[in-house]
XYZ file of N, CA and C in Angstrom:
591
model
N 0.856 -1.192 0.000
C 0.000 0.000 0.000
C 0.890 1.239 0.000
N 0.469 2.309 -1.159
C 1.565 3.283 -0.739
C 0.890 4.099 -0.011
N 2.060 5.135 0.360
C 1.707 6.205 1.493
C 0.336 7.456 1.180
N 0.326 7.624 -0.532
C -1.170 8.262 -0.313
C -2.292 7.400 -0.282
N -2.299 6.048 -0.369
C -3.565 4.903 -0.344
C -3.858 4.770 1.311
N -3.170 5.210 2.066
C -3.349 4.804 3.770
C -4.051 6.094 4.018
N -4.599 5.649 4.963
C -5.611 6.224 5.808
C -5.359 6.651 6.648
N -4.576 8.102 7.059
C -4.302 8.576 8.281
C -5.083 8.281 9.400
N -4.817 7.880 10.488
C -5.543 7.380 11.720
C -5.945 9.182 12.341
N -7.616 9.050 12.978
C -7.799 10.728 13.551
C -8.625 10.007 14.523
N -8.707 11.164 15.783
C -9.621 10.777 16.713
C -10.959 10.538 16.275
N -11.390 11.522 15.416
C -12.449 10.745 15.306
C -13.269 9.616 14.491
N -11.939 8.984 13.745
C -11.826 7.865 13.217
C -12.308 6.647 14.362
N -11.403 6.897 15.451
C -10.900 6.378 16.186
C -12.305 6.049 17.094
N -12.977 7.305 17.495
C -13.983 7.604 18.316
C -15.360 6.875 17.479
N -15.349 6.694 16.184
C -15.941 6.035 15.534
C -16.484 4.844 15.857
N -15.189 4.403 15.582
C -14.778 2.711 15.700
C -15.302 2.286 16.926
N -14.753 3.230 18.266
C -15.079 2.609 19.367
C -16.819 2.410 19.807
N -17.263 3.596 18.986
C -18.993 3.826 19.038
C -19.065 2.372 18.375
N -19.224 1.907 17.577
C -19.566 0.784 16.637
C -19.759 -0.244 17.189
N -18.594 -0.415 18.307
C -18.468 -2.014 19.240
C -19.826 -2.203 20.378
N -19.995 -0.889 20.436
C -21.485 -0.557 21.492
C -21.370 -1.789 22.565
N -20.107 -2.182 23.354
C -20.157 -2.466 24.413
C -20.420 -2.254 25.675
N -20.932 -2.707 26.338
C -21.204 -2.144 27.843
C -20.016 -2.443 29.017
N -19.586 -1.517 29.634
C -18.530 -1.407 30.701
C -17.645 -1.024 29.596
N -16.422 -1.625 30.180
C -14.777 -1.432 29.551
C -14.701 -2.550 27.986
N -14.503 -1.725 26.849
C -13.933 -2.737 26.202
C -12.821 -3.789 26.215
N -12.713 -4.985 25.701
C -11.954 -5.942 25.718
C -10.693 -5.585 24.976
N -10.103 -4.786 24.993
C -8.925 -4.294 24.734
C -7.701 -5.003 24.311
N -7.474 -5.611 25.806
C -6.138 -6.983 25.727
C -6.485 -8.410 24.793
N -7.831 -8.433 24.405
C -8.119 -9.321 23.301
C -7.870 -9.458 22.089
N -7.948 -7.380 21.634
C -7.851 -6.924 20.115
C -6.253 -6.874 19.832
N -6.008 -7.520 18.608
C -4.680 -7.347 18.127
C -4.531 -7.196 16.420
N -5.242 -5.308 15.948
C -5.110 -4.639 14.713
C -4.078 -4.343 14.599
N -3.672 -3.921 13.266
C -2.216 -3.510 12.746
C -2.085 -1.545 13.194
N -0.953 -2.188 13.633
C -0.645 -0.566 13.943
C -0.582 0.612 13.636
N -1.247 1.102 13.311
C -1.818 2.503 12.159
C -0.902 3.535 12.065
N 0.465 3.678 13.325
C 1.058 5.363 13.498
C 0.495 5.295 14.755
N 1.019 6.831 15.030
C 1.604 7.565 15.830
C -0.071 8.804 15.713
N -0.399 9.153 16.908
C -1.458 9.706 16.497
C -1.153 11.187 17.333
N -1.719 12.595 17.075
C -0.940 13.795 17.685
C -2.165 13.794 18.912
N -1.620 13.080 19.830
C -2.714 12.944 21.444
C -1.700 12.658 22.260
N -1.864 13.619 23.538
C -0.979 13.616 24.805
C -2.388 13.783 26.041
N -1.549 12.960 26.934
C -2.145 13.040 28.120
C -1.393 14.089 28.920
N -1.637 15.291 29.245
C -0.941 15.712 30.320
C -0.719 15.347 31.943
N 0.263 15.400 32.675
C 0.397 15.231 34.134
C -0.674 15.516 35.246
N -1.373 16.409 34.668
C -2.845 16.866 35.320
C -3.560 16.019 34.799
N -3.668 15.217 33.771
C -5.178 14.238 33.263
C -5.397 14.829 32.115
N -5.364 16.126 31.667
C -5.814 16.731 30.534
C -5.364 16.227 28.986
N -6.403 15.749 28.349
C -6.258 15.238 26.948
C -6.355 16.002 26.197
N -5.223 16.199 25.180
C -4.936 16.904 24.160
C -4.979 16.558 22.806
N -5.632 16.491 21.587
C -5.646 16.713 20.207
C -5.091 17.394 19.235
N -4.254 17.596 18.764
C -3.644 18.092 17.682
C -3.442 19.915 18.556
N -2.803 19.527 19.784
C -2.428 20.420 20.423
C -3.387 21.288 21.456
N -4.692 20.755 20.884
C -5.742 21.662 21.842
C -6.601 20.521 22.863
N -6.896 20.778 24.038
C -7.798 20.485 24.834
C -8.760 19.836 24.138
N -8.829 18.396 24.953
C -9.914 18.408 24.156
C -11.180 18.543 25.533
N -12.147 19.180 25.070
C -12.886 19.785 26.100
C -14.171 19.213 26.430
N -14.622 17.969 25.747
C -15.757 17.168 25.953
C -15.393 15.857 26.769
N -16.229 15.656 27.716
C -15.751 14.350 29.340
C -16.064 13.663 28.340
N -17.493 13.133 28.079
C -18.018 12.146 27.514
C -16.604 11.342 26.369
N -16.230 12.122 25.552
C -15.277 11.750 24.475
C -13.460 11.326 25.166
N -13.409 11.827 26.219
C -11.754 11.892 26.474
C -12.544 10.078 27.573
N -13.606 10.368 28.051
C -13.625 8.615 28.634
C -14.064 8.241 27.925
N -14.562 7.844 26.574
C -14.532 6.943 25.338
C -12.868 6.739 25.060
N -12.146 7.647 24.786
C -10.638 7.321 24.768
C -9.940 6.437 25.972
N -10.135 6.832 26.822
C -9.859 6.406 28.051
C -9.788 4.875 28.333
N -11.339 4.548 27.669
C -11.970 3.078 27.752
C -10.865 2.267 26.904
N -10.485 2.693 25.827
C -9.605 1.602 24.850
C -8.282 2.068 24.770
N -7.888 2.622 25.919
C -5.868 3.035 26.210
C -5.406 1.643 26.508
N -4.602 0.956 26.108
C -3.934 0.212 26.553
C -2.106 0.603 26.497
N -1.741 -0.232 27.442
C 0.066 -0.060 27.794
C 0.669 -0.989 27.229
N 1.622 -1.056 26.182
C 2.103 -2.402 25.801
C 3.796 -2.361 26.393
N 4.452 -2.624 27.132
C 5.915 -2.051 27.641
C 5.953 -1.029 27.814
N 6.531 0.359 27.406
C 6.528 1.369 27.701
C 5.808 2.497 26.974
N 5.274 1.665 26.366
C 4.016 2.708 25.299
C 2.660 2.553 25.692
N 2.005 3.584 25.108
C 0.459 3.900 25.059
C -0.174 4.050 23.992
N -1.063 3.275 23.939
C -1.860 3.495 22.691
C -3.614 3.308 22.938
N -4.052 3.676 21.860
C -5.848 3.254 21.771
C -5.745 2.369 20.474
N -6.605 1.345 20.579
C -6.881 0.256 20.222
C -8.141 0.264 20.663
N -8.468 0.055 18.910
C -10.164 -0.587 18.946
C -9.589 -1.932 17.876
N -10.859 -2.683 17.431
C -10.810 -3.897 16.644
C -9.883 -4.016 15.296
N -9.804 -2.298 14.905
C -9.105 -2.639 13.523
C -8.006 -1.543 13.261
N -7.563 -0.744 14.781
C -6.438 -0.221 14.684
C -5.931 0.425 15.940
N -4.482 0.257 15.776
C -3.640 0.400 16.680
C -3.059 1.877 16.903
N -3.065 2.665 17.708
C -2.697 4.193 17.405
C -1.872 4.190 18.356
N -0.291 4.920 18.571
C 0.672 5.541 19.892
C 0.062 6.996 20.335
N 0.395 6.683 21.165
C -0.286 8.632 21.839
C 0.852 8.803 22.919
N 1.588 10.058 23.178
C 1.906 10.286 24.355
C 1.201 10.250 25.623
N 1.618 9.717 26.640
C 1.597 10.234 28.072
C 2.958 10.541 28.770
N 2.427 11.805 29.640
C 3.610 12.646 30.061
C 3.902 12.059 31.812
N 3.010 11.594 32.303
C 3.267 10.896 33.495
C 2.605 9.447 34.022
N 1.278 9.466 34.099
C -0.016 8.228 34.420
C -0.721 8.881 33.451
N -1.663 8.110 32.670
C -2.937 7.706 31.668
C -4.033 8.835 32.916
N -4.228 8.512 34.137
C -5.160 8.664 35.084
C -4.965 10.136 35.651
N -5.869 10.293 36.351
C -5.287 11.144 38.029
C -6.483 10.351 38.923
N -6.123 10.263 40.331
C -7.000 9.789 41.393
C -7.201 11.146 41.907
N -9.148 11.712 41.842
C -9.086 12.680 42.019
C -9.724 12.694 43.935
N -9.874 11.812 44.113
C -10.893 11.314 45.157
C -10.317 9.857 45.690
N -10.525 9.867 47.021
C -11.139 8.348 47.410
C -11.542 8.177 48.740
N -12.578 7.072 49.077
C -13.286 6.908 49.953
C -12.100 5.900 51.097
N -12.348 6.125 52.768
C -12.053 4.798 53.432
C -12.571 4.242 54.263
N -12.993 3.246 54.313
C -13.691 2.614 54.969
C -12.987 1.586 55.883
N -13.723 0.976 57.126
C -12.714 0.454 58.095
C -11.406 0.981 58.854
N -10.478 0.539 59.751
C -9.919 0.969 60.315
C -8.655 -0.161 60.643
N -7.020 0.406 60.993
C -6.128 -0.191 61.090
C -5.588 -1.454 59.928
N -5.408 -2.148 60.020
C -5.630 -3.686 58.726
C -6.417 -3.777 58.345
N -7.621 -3.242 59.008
C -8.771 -3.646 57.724
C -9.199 -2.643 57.225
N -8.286 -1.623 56.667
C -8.675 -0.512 56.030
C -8.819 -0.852 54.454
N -10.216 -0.177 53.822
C -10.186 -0.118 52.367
C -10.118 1.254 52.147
N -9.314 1.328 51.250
C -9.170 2.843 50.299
C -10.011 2.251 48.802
N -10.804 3.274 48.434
C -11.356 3.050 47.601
C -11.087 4.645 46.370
N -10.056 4.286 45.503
C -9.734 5.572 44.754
C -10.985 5.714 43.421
N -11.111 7.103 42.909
C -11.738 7.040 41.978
C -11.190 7.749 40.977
N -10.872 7.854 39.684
C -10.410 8.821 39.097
C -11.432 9.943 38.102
N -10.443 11.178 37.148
C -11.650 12.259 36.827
C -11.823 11.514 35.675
N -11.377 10.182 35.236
C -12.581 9.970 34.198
C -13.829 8.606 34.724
N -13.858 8.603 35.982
C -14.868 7.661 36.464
C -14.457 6.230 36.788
N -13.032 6.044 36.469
C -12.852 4.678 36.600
C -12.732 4.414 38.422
N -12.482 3.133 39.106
C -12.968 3.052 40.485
C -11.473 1.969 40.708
N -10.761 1.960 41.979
C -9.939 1.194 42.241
C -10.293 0.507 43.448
N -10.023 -0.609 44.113
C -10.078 -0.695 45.400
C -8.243 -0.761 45.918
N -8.000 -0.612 46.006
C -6.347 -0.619 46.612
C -6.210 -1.547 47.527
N -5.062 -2.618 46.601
C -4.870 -3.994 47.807
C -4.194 -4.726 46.241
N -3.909 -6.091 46.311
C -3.054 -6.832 45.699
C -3.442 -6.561 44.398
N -4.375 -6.776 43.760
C -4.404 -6.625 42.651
C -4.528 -4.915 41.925
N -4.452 -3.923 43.105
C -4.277 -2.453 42.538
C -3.776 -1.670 43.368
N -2.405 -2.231 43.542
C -0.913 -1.360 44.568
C -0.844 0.064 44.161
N -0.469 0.471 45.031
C -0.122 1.930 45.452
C 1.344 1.649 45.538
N 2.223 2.525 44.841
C 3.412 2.800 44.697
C 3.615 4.417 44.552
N 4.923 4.521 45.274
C 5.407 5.801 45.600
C 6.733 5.975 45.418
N 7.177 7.291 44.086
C 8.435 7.470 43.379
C 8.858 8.781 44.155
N 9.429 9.047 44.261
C 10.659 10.034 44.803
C 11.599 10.534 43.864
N 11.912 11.824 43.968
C 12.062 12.422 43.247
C 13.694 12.821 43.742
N 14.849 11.994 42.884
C 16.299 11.564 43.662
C 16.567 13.136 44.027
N 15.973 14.689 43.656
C 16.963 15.422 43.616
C 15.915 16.040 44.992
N 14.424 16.227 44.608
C 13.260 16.935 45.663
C 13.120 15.916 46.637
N 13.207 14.817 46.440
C 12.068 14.223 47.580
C 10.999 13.938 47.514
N 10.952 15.244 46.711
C 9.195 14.951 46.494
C 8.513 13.819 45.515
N 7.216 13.283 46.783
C 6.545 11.776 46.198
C 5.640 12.228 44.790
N 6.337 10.925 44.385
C 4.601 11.098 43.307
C 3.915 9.696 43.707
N 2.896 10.062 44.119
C 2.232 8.485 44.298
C 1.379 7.604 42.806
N 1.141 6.613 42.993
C 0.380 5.818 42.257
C -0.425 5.058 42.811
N -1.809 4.363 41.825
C -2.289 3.363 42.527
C -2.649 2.879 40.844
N -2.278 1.388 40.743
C -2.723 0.441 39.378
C -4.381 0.529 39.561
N -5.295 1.289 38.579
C -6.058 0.711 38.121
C -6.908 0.052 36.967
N -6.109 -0.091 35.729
C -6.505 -1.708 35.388
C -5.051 -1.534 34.663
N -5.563 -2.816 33.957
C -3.820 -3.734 33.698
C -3.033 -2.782 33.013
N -1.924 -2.404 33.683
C -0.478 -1.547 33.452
C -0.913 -0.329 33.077
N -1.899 0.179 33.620
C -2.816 1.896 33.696
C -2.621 1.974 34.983
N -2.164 3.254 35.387
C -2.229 3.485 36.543
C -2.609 5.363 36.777
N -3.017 5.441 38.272
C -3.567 6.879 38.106
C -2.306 7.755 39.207
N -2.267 8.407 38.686
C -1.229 9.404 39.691
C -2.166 9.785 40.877
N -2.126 9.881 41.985
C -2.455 10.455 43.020
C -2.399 11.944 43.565
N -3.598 12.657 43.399
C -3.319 14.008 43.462
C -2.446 14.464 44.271
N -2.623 15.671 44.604
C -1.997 15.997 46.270
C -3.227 15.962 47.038
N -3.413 16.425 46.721
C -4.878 16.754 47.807
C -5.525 15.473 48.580
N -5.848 14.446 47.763
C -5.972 13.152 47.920
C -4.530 12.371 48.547
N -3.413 12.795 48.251
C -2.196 12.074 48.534
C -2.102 12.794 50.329
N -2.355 14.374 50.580
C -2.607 14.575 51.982
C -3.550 13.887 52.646
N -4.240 13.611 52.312
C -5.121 12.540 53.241
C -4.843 11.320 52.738
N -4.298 10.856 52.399
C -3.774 9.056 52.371
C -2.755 9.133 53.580
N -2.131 10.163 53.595
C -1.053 10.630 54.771
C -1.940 10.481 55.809
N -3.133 11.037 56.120
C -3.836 10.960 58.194
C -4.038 9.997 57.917
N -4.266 8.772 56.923
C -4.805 7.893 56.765
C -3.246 6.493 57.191
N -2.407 6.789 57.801
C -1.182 6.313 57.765
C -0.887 5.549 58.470
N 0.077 5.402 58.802
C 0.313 4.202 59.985
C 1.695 3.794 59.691
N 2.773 2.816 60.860
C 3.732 2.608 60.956
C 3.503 1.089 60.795
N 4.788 0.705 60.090
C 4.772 -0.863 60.302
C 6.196 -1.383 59.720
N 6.679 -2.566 60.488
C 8.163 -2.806 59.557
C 8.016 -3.822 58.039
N 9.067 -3.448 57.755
C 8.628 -3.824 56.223
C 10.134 -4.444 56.190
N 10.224 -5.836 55.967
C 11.868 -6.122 55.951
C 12.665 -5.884 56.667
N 12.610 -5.701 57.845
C 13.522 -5.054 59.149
C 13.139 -3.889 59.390
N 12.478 -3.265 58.384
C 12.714 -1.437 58.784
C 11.439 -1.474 58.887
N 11.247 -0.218 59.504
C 9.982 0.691 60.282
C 9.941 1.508 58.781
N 8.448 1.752 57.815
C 7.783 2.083 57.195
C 6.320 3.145 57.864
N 6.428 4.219 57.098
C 5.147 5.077 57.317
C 4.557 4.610 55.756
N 3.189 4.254 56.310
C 2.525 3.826 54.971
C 0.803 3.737 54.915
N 0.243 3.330 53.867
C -1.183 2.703 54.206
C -1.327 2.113 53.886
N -2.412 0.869 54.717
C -2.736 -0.423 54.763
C -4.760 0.084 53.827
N -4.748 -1.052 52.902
C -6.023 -1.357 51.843
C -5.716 -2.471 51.724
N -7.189 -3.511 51.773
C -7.607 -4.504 51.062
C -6.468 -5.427 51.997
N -5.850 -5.453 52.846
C -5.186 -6.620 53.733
C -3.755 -6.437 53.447
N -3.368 -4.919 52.848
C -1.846 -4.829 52.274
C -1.019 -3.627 52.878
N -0.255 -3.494 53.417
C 0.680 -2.907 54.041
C 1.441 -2.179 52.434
N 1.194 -0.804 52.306
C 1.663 -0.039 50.994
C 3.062 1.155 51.940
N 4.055 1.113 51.864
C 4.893 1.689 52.346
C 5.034 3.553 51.407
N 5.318 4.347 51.960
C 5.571 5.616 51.346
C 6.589 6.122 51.492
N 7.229 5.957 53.091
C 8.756 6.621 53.060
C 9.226 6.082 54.502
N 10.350 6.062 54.652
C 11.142 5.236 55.728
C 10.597 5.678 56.702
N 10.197 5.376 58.191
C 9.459 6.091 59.452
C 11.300 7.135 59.298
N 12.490 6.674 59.452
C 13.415 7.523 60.069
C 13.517 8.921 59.520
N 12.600 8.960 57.968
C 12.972 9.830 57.226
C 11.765 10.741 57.243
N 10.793 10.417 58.181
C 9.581 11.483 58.622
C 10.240 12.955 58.997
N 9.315 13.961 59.339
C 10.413 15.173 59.851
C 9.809 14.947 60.663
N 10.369 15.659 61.826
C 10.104 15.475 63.496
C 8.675 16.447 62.857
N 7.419 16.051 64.142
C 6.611 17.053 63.889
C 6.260 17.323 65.675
């Protein structure tokens, strides 16, 4: 096929396709395996904000239709529907956790995250909370997996209250400040390396 016979891949090619499958919940994503169409001009920004050919794109309904068919293959991102494969940037997590609920207390605490495009986590083995550090600030960026190799960044706002939400525990010999979801001990930063308060 030459290069003017192909079909540039566009969102709303894309947004098409995904209307068509008229599935209910999350599409089957990790099932579909179309030929890879390119490189498509879509970034996720660090805030959550989805971008199109440089602009906002400014409709919810449409950025969680995208949302629904992101998949991670190693270190890439793409949308995938049944009959094509597109790359898109992301600049940090696919997600943000803008919210979350907790319920219970000590070990039997559930954190229940939600993110701004509606998706729902419960936090525990199958959707860890991990926390990166920043070698030069310090400063955390948190995570929590919610679905396979998508994960949502953890606001601040939400990341200050996962903090009252905390607790000490050793983790491998050492004393850990962390939070416990779903029966799991999630570590954030060494207890020694707390500041005195």
């Amino acid at each position: 096929m030459s290069e003017q016979d192909r079909v540039t891949p566009s969102a709303e090619g894309i947004a098409a396709s995904v209307r068509a499958t008229k599935s209910k919940g999350l599409p089957p994503v990790h099932l579909w395996d179309p030929p890879f169409c390119g490189d498509l001009d879509m970034r996720i920004a660090r805030d959550g904000t989805w971008f199109y050919l440089g602009t906002p794109i400014g409709r919810a309904l449409l950025v969680k239709l995208f949302s629904s068919i992101l998949r991670k293959d190693g270190d890439k991102y793409f949308l995938v529907t049944p009959v094509e494969k597109v790359g898109i940037t992301v600049e940090d997590a696919p997600f943000v956790a803008t919210d979350f609920e907790v319920s219970g207390e000590g070990e039997a605490q559930v954190l229940t995250f939600t993110t701004h495009v509606g998706d729902t986590a419960v936090a525990g083995p199958d959707h860890p909370i991990r926390v990166e550090r920043d070698a030069e600030t310090g400063e955390p960026s948190p995570y929590v997996l919610v679905r396979a190799n998508l994960e949502a960044l953890i606001d601040r706002k939400s990341f200050y209250r996962l903090v009252e939400c905390g607790a000490h525990h050793e983790v491998d010999g050492q004393s850990w400040f962390g939070v416990w979801s779903g029966g799991q001990f999630f570590p954030i930063i060494p207890s020694s390396e707390l500041p005195d308060t």
